[in-house]
Tab-separated table of C-alpha atoms in Angstrom:
chain	number	residue	atom	x	y	z
A	1	MET	CA	36.581	113.124	-106.582
A	2	ARG	CA	36.925	108.789	-106.369
A	3	ILE	CA	39.767	107.933	-107.401
A	4	GLY	CA	40.512	103.743	-107.670
A	5	VAL	CA	43.601	102.087	-108.567
A	6	PRO	CA	43.668	98.950	-110.253
A	7	LYS	CA	46.144	96.116	-110.147
A	8	GLU	CA	48.535	96.213	-112.631
A	9	ILE	CA	48.615	93.497	-115.353
A	10	LYS	CA	50.951	94.103	-117.733
A	11	ASN	CA	54.080	91.007	-117.638
A	12	HIS	CA	55.848	91.146	-114.533
A	13	GLU	CA	54.962	94.915	-113.337
A	14	TYR	CA	54.682	94.708	-110.023
A	15	ARG	CA	54.784	98.163	-109.050
A	16	VAL	CA	51.371	100.420	-108.089
A	17	GLY	CA	49.844	103.708	-108.732
A	18	LEU	CA	49.334	104.659	-105.379
A	19	THR	CA	51.542	104.283	-101.557
A	20	PRO	CA	49.900	103.632	-99.300
A	21	GLY	CA	51.198	107.024	-98.055
A	22	ALA	CA	50.403	108.826	-101.105
A	23	VAL	CA	46.987	107.506	-100.425
A	24	ARG	CA	46.457	109.496	-97.478
A	25	GLU	CA	47.217	112.964	-99.055
A	26	TYR	CA	44.072	111.893	-101.321
A	27	ILE	CA	42.312	111.626	-97.760
A	28	ALA	CA	43.948	114.477	-96.732
A	29	HIS	CA	41.960	116.425	-99.494
A	30	GLY	CA	38.870	115.003	-98.886
A	31	HIS	CA	38.797	112.312	-101.553
A	32	GLU	CA	37.407	109.052	-101.932
A	33	VAL	CA	39.660	106.013	-103.285
A	34	ILE	CA	39.638	102.753	-103.794
A	35	VAL	CA	42.169	99.812	-104.471
A	36	GLN	CA	42.333	96.636	-106.134
A	37	SER	CA	42.714	94.085	-103.541
A	38	GLY	CA	45.858	92.521	-103.830
A	39	ALA	CA	47.128	96.002	-106.085
A	40	GLY	CA	50.121	96.841	-103.546
A	41	ALA	CA	51.676	93.315	-103.453
A	42	GLY	CA	54.495	94.115	-105.230
A	43	ILE	CA	55.867	96.959	-102.313
A	44	GLY	CA	54.575	94.534	-99.769
A	45	ALA	CA	51.516	96.747	-99.506
A	46	ASP	CA	48.867	94.291	-98.475
A	47	ASP	CA	44.770	95.030	-98.463
A	48	ASP	CA	44.920	95.802	-94.401
A	49	THR	CA	48.405	98.885	-95.307
A	50	TYR	CA	45.585	100.437	-97.397
A	51	ARG	CA	42.731	100.523	-95.271
A	52	ALA	CA	44.856	101.772	-92.863
A	53	ALA	CA	45.602	104.904	-94.572
A	54	GLY	CA	41.981	104.764	-95.320
A	55	ALA	CA	41.393	103.513	-98.542
A	56	GLY	CA	38.614	100.789	-99.535
A	57	ILE	CA	39.443	97.834	-100.908
A	58	VAL	CA	37.100	96.012	-104.331
A	59	ASP	CA	37.250	92.813	-104.950
A	60	THR	CA	38.368	93.257	-108.969
A	61	ALA	CA	39.619	95.879	-112.077
A	62	GLU	CA	35.860	96.074	-113.397
A	63	GLU	CA	34.881	97.824	-109.841
A	64	VAL	CA	37.353	100.336	-109.822
A	65	PHE	CA	36.598	101.345	-113.577
A	66	ALA	CA	33.281	101.126	-112.981
A	67	THR	CA	32.836	103.271	-110.296
A	68	ALA	CA	36.531	105.282	-110.284
A	69	GLN	CA	36.474	109.475	-111.795
A	70	MET	CA	40.189	108.980	-111.892
A	71	VAL	CA	42.327	106.253	-112.560
A	72	VAL	CA	45.594	105.955	-111.806
A	73	LYS	CA	48.082	103.459	-112.749
A	74	VAL	CA	51.520	103.053	-113.857
A	75	LYS	CA	51.457	101.544	-116.950
A	76	GLU	CA	49.556	102.111	-120.071
A	77	PRO	CA	45.808	100.317	-120.077
A	78	GLN	CA	45.800	97.084	-121.620
A	79	PRO	CA	42.914	96.048	-124.256
A	80	GLY	CA	40.330	94.233	-121.362
A	81	GLU	CA	41.559	98.055	-119.881
A	82	TRP	CA	40.603	100.681	-122.129
A	83	THR	CA	37.345	99.222	-122.947
A	84	GLN	CA	36.641	100.028	-119.071
A	85	LEU	CA	37.160	103.918	-119.803
A	86	ARG	CA	34.576	106.248	-119.580
A	87	GLU	CA	33.713	110.026	-120.865
A	88	ASP	CA	33.553	111.444	-117.871
A	89	GLN	CA	36.884	109.303	-116.170
A	90	ILE	CA	39.995	110.608	-116.191
A	91	LEU	CA	43.746	108.673	-116.683
A	92	PHE	CA	46.544	109.221	-114.760
A	93	THR	CA	48.896	107.137	-116.098
A	94	TYR	CA	52.395	106.493	-118.455
A	95	LEU	CA	50.626	105.834	-122.185
A	96	HIS	CA	53.550	105.385	-124.875
A	97	LEU	CA	51.933	106.392	-127.479
A	98	ALA	CA	53.683	107.150	-130.296
A	99	PRO	CA	54.337	102.991	-131.020
A	100	ASP	CA	51.322	101.601	-130.247
A	101	PRO	CA	48.365	103.207	-132.157
A	102	GLU	CA	46.075	100.748	-131.488
A	103	GLN	CA	45.926	102.094	-127.745
A	104	ALA	CA	45.400	105.354	-128.645
A	105	LYS	CA	42.344	104.392	-130.899
A	106	GLY	CA	40.664	102.362	-127.949
A	107	LEU	CA	41.209	105.691	-125.728
A	108	GLN	CA	39.824	108.009	-127.994
A	109	ALA	CA	36.572	105.330	-128.397
A	110	SER	CA	36.308	105.437	-124.763
A	111	GLY	CA	36.127	109.037	-124.778
A	112	VAL	CA	38.370	108.914	-121.356
A	113	THR	CA	40.369	112.445	-120.735
A	114	ALA	CA	43.930	110.847	-120.348
A	115	VAL	CA	46.823	112.553	-119.110
A	116	ALA	CA	50.022	110.966	-119.850
A	117	TYR	CA	52.887	111.124	-116.880
A	118	GLU	CA	55.705	111.219	-119.898
A	119	THR	CA	54.426	113.999	-121.326
A	120	VAL	CA	53.649	116.703	-118.315
A	121	THR	CA	55.872	119.297	-118.245
A	122	ASP	CA	57.866	121.507	-115.482
A	123	ALA	CA	58.162	125.372	-115.879
A	124	ARG	CA	61.901	124.539	-117.233
A	125	GLY	CA	60.509	122.566	-120.243
A	126	GLN	CA	61.697	119.871	-118.271
A	127	LEU	CA	59.671	115.882	-117.532
A	128	PRO	CA	59.469	115.931	-113.508
A	129	LEU	CA	57.090	112.906	-113.893
A	130	LEU	CA	59.434	110.731	-116.423
A	131	ALA	CA	62.196	111.171	-114.708
A	132	PRO	CA	62.420	109.093	-111.652
A	133	MET	CA	61.703	106.431	-113.309
A	134	SER	CA	64.522	107.208	-116.358
A	135	GLU	CA	66.769	107.686	-113.390
A	136	VAL	CA	65.947	103.783	-112.555
A	137	ALA	CA	65.574	102.840	-115.894
A	138	GLY	CA	69.661	104.329	-116.180
A	139	ARG	CA	70.883	102.689	-113.799
A	140	LEU	CA	68.721	99.162	-114.585
A	141	SER	CA	70.492	99.357	-117.724
A	142	ILE	CA	73.687	98.526	-116.400
A	143	GLU	CA	72.560	96.091	-114.407
A	144	ALA	CA	71.166	94.658	-117.309
A	145	ALA	CA	74.109	94.992	-119.399
A	146	GLY	CA	75.919	93.231	-117.132
A	147	THR	CA	74.041	90.238	-116.709
A	148	ALA	CA	73.423	90.196	-120.427
A	149	LEU	CA	77.186	90.039	-121.117
A	150	LYS	CA	77.878	86.684	-119.311
A	151	ALA	CA	78.922	83.778	-121.402
A	152	VAL	CA	76.205	81.837	-119.877
A	153	ASN	CA	73.277	84.560	-121.462
A	154	GLY	CA	74.879	84.600	-124.606
A	155	GLY	CA	76.903	87.262	-124.155
A	156	ARG	CA	80.550	88.256	-124.847
A	157	GLY	CA	81.442	86.947	-121.359
A	158	VAL	CA	83.235	90.090	-120.144
A	159	LEU	CA	82.849	91.868	-116.694
A	160	ILE	CA	81.891	95.392	-116.755
A	161	GLY	CA	84.779	96.594	-114.294
A	162	GLY	CA	87.149	94.141	-115.039
A	163	VAL	CA	90.103	93.358	-113.121
A	164	PRO	CA	93.384	94.414	-112.227
A	165	GLY	CA	95.366	93.615	-115.179
A	166	VAL	CA	92.460	93.426	-117.434
A	167	GLN	CA	90.771	95.525	-119.230
A	168	PRO	CA	86.614	96.607	-118.409
A	169	ALA	CA	83.992	96.662	-120.298
A	170	ARG	CA	83.855	99.599	-122.603
A	171	ILE	CA	80.541	101.028	-122.656
A	172	VAL	CA	78.657	103.030	-125.785
A	173	VAL	CA	75.973	105.409	-124.267
A	174	LEU	CA	73.539	107.246	-127.107
A	175	GLY	CA	71.949	109.859	-125.215
A	176	GLY	CA	72.977	112.595	-122.376
A	177	GLY	CA	69.504	112.963	-120.610
A	178	VAL	CA	68.237	111.416	-117.357
A	179	VAL	CA	69.287	108.311	-118.191
A	180	GLY	CA	72.207	108.996	-120.094
A	181	THR	CA	73.622	110.336	-117.360
A	182	HIS	CA	72.624	108.033	-114.613
A	183	ALA	CA	73.500	105.226	-117.345
A	184	ALA	CA	77.076	106.629	-117.458
A	185	ARG	CA	77.306	106.880	-113.442
A	186	MET	CA	76.619	103.679	-112.581
A	187	ALA	CA	79.115	102.584	-115.034
A	188	VAL	CA	81.953	104.362	-114.083
A	189	GLY	CA	81.284	103.510	-110.388
A	190	LEU	CA	81.574	99.878	-111.717
A	191	GLY	CA	85.006	100.782	-113.315
A	192	ALA	CA	83.969	100.545	-116.739
A	193	GLU	CA	85.225	102.310	-119.880
A	194	VAL	CA	82.186	104.583	-120.450
A	195	THR	CA	81.813	107.238	-123.987
A	196	VAL	CA	78.560	109.130	-123.780
A	197	ILE	CA	77.292	110.188	-127.487
A	198	ASP	CA	75.096	113.498	-127.123
A	199	ARG	CA	73.969	115.907	-129.773
A	200	SER	CA	73.865	118.698	-127.425
A	201	ILE	CA	77.464	120.298	-126.964
A	202	PRO	CA	76.836	122.439	-124.898
A	203	ARG	CA	75.157	119.012	-122.261
A	204	LEU	CA	78.573	117.343	-123.079
A	205	ARG	CA	79.971	119.797	-121.254
A	206	GLU	CA	78.035	119.930	-118.973
A	207	LEU	CA	79.038	116.114	-118.240
A	208	ASP	CA	82.659	116.160	-118.759
A	209	GLU	CA	82.511	118.587	-116.012
A	210	LEU	CA	79.758	116.569	-114.090
A	211	PHE	CA	82.429	113.338	-114.166
A	212	GLN	CA	85.879	115.093	-113.862
A	213	GLY	CA	87.011	113.483	-117.180
A	214	ARG	CA	85.847	109.492	-115.844
A	215	VAL	CA	83.474	109.554	-118.830
A	216	ARG	CA	84.552	110.716	-122.715
A	217	THR	CA	82.179	112.496	-124.290
A	218	ARG	CA	81.473	112.746	-128.539
A	219	VAL	CA	78.970	115.095	-130.586
A	220	SER	CA	76.095	112.209	-132.139
A	221	THR	CA	77.529	112.006	-135.293
A	222	LEU	CA	77.021	108.575	-138.014
A	223	GLU	CA	80.616	108.245	-137.884
A	224	ALA	CA	80.763	108.840	-134.073
A	225	ILE	CA	78.154	106.530	-133.863
A	226	GLU	CA	79.742	103.889	-135.885
A	227	HIS	CA	83.167	104.163	-134.212
A	228	GLU	CA	82.159	104.302	-130.971
A	229	ILE	CA	79.605	100.440	-131.463
A	230	SER	CA	82.373	98.567	-133.581
A	231	GLU	CA	84.265	98.824	-130.273
A	232	ALA	CA	81.597	98.679	-127.777
A	233	ASP	CA	80.721	95.602	-125.375
A	234	ALA	CA	77.586	97.529	-124.482
A	235	VAL	CA	75.529	99.785	-125.779
A	236	ILE	CA	73.172	101.604	-123.464
A	237	GLY	CA	70.292	103.057	-125.976
A	238	ALA	CA	69.398	106.444	-123.746
A	239	VAL	CA	67.325	108.843	-126.713
A	240	LEU	CA	64.497	110.444	-125.774
A	241	ILE	CA	61.689	112.964	-128.284
A	242	PRO	CA	59.189	113.615	-125.534
A	243	GLY	CA	56.014	112.027	-126.947
A	244	ALA	CA	57.367	111.291	-130.441
A	245	SER	CA	58.873	108.020	-131.314
A	246	ALA	CA	62.610	107.510	-131.059
A	247	PRO	CA	64.866	108.101	-133.495
A	248	LYS	CA	67.026	104.860	-134.686
A	249	LEU	CA	70.817	105.472	-134.001
A	250	VAL	CA	71.784	101.878	-135.118
A	251	THR	CA	70.527	100.218	-137.866
A	252	ARG	CA	70.703	96.621	-138.955
A	253	PRO	CA	73.450	97.304	-141.346
A	254	MET	CA	75.487	98.606	-137.780
A	255	LEU	CA	74.983	95.578	-136.162
A	256	LYS	CA	77.794	93.760	-138.465
A	257	LEU	CA	80.560	96.395	-136.661
A	258	MET	CA	80.010	95.507	-133.264
A	259	LYS	CA	81.439	92.845	-131.862
A	260	PRO	CA	80.062	88.719	-131.139
A	261	ARG	CA	77.860	88.234	-128.285
A	262	ALA	CA	77.858	92.162	-128.048
A	263	VAL	CA	75.013	93.527	-126.131
A	264	LEU	CA	72.425	96.881	-126.767
A	265	VAL	CA	70.052	98.018	-123.864
A	266	ASP	CA	67.108	99.111	-125.804
A	267	VAL	CA	66.199	102.382	-122.824
A	268	ALA	CA	63.855	103.890	-125.202
A	269	ILE	CA	62.000	100.965	-126.230
A	270	ASP	CA	58.643	102.489	-124.499
A	271	GLN	CA	58.641	104.707	-127.398
A	272	GLY	CA	59.841	102.338	-130.323
A	273	GLY	CA	62.925	101.675	-129.745
A	274	CYS	CA	66.282	103.422	-130.931
A	275	PHE	CA	67.656	100.347	-132.530
A	276	GLU	CA	66.777	99.385	-135.933
A	277	THR	CA	66.572	95.588	-134.726
A	278	SER	CA	64.174	96.071	-131.414
A	279	HIS	CA	61.424	94.813	-130.539
A	280	ALA	CA	59.961	94.928	-126.651
A	281	THR	CA	60.701	92.142	-124.637
A	282	THR	CA	59.524	91.326	-121.323
A	283	HIS	CA	61.172	90.561	-117.510
A	284	ALA	CA	60.416	86.528	-118.589
A	285	GLU	CA	62.083	86.932	-121.682
A	286	PRO	CA	64.690	89.344	-121.567
A	287	THR	CA	66.712	89.071	-124.830
A	288	TYR	CA	66.603	88.004	-127.675
A	289	GLU	CA	69.979	87.745	-130.357
A	290	VAL	CA	70.024	89.183	-134.351
A	291	ASP	CA	72.866	89.069	-136.331
A	292	GLY	CA	74.734	87.755	-133.533
A	293	VAL	CA	74.250	90.672	-130.720
A	294	ILE	CA	72.271	90.620	-127.565
A	295	HIS	CA	69.482	92.682	-127.780
A	296	TYR	CA	67.856	93.452	-124.287
A	297	CYS	CA	64.981	95.240	-124.506
A	298	VAL	CA	62.327	94.958	-121.937
A	299	ALA	CA	59.666	97.753	-122.168
A	300	ASN	CA	59.075	98.184	-118.103
A	301	MET	CA	62.079	98.621	-116.950
A	302	PRO	CA	62.036	99.946	-113.709
A	303	GLY	CA	59.167	97.200	-112.645
A	304	ALA	CA	61.949	95.510	-111.494
A	305	VAL	CA	62.162	96.689	-108.813
A	306	PRO	CA	58.744	97.680	-107.731
A	307	LEU	CA	59.190	99.094	-104.367
A	308	THR	CA	62.153	101.501	-105.005
A	309	SER	CA	60.096	102.815	-108.485
A	310	SER	CA	57.092	103.245	-106.979
A	311	HIS	CA	58.055	105.344	-103.999
A	312	ALA	CA	59.984	107.129	-107.068
A	313	LEU	CA	57.077	107.534	-109.138
A	314	ASN	CA	54.872	108.831	-106.079
A	315	ASN	CA	56.797	110.964	-104.958
A	316	ALA	CA	56.974	113.130	-108.407
A	317	THR	CA	53.145	113.081	-109.564
A	318	LEU	CA	51.425	112.992	-106.256
A	319	PRO	CA	51.305	117.357	-106.393
A	320	TYR	CA	49.737	116.737	-110.239
A	321	GLY	CA	47.685	113.661	-109.159
A	322	LEU	CA	46.428	115.911	-106.600
A	323	ALA	CA	45.442	118.924	-108.778
A	324	LEU	CA	43.268	116.656	-110.902
A	325	ALA	CA	41.271	115.169	-107.831
A	326	ASP	CA	40.668	118.436	-106.855
A	327	ARG	CA	39.388	120.483	-109.362
A	328	GLY	CA	38.862	117.719	-112.803
A	329	TYR	CA	40.478	119.000	-115.989
A	330	ALA	CA	40.177	122.401	-114.924
A	331	ALA	CA	43.561	121.589	-113.591
A	332	ALA	CA	45.068	120.823	-116.609
A	333	GLU	CA	43.330	124.437	-118.081
A	334	ALA	CA	45.181	126.058	-115.316
A	335	ASP	CA	48.682	124.459	-115.913
A	336	ALA	CA	49.955	124.672	-119.026
A	337	GLY	CA	53.108	122.166	-117.759
A	338	LEU	CA	49.761	119.641	-116.933
A	339	MET	CA	47.941	120.451	-120.220
A	340	ALA	CA	50.286	119.503	-122.056
A	341	GLY	CA	50.007	115.732	-120.722
A	342	VAL	CA	46.704	115.235	-121.921
A	343	ASN	CA	46.956	113.472	-124.938
A	344	VAL	CA	43.426	112.105	-125.369
A	345	ARG	CA	40.513	113.970	-124.961
A	346	GLY	CA	36.776	113.629	-126.200
A	347	GLY	CA	37.667	111.073	-128.386
A	348	LYS	CA	40.763	113.147	-129.777
A	349	ILE	CA	44.937	112.504	-129.946
A	350	VAL	CA	45.218	116.848	-128.176
A	351	ASN	CA	48.492	116.213	-128.074
A	352	LYS	CA	50.896	117.731	-131.502
A	353	VAL	CA	53.684	115.457	-131.254
A	354	VAL	CA	51.666	112.320	-130.164
A	355	ALA	CA	49.583	113.039	-132.818
A	356	GLU	CA	51.843	113.854	-135.207
A	357	ALA	CA	53.854	110.349	-134.269
A	358	LEU	CA	50.459	108.661	-134.960
A	359	GLY	CA	49.582	110.082	-138.144
A	360	VAL	CA	46.629	112.004	-137.345
A	361	THR	CA	45.263	115.643	-137.055
A	362	GLY	CA	44.104	116.195	-133.358
């Protein structure tokens, strides 16, 4: 199979679909790989590095889309990309279709088989291709909160870890999954006071054991959320319903409960965001203010650290990508977890949860 890797074109997106090391694996499996010139610049991999790995280099994305049988990307295709996809192709990338009906319509119109990293499952029902970027985004969320809290950026002027004799920042993490766990880990490491809110009591028990009492845990209720955000310097939105739009846990009226110039970091923004007042931002303009509260809602947070992110992502996606390259759609038919990643095929939304989120019948 011919595998194509176009350069990412989303705002400030520096990751790449395949690292040179991953290219070598595809070549070793007998496949051909073509990479758009400059696609690996964000991770310090120039065209010669890809050539040395066995890839062919093409000048334009149009050449990639026109000749590849499977296109491997990082972020969802942009309008100028989905119009180049076709029925006999496989697209393997993050899609996040639930809050993006226009992309869904574009993929349906193309006829492409679109496999979304974020809905592929493993034998335990976990999300192995979403996990590495959730780990990165969770850790970055605390860095983002720390930056946004600085007075020069409009924040409260609070240092996350405080100093001896001065109270540290209070950070509330909504969601105790992968993002929330890594956010809590970073915040605790910096010396913050951390509370994690989750609806699963068994998960809260696990977190209590993991952090040995260094993190407060609370069951998710309206009362708990309102109380905790009223005392928080920063709130990290880390909730996830696989394939579906994120629930809105903090409404606009709740912002009036928060401290002036406190910070909301919405890591769930790819799935529509878990704060009512969230809308996607970019690394170029990451924050905005609503009712005196600073919002950070960058939709591709891991793109800020492309070297780490690209390698972490490729480590996870490689076995699944090789299976698709080796066997085509038959690989998904033979693997229920990979089939869960198939969001669009033959002009239809075939993932039930995604279809429900988009209000279509599939």
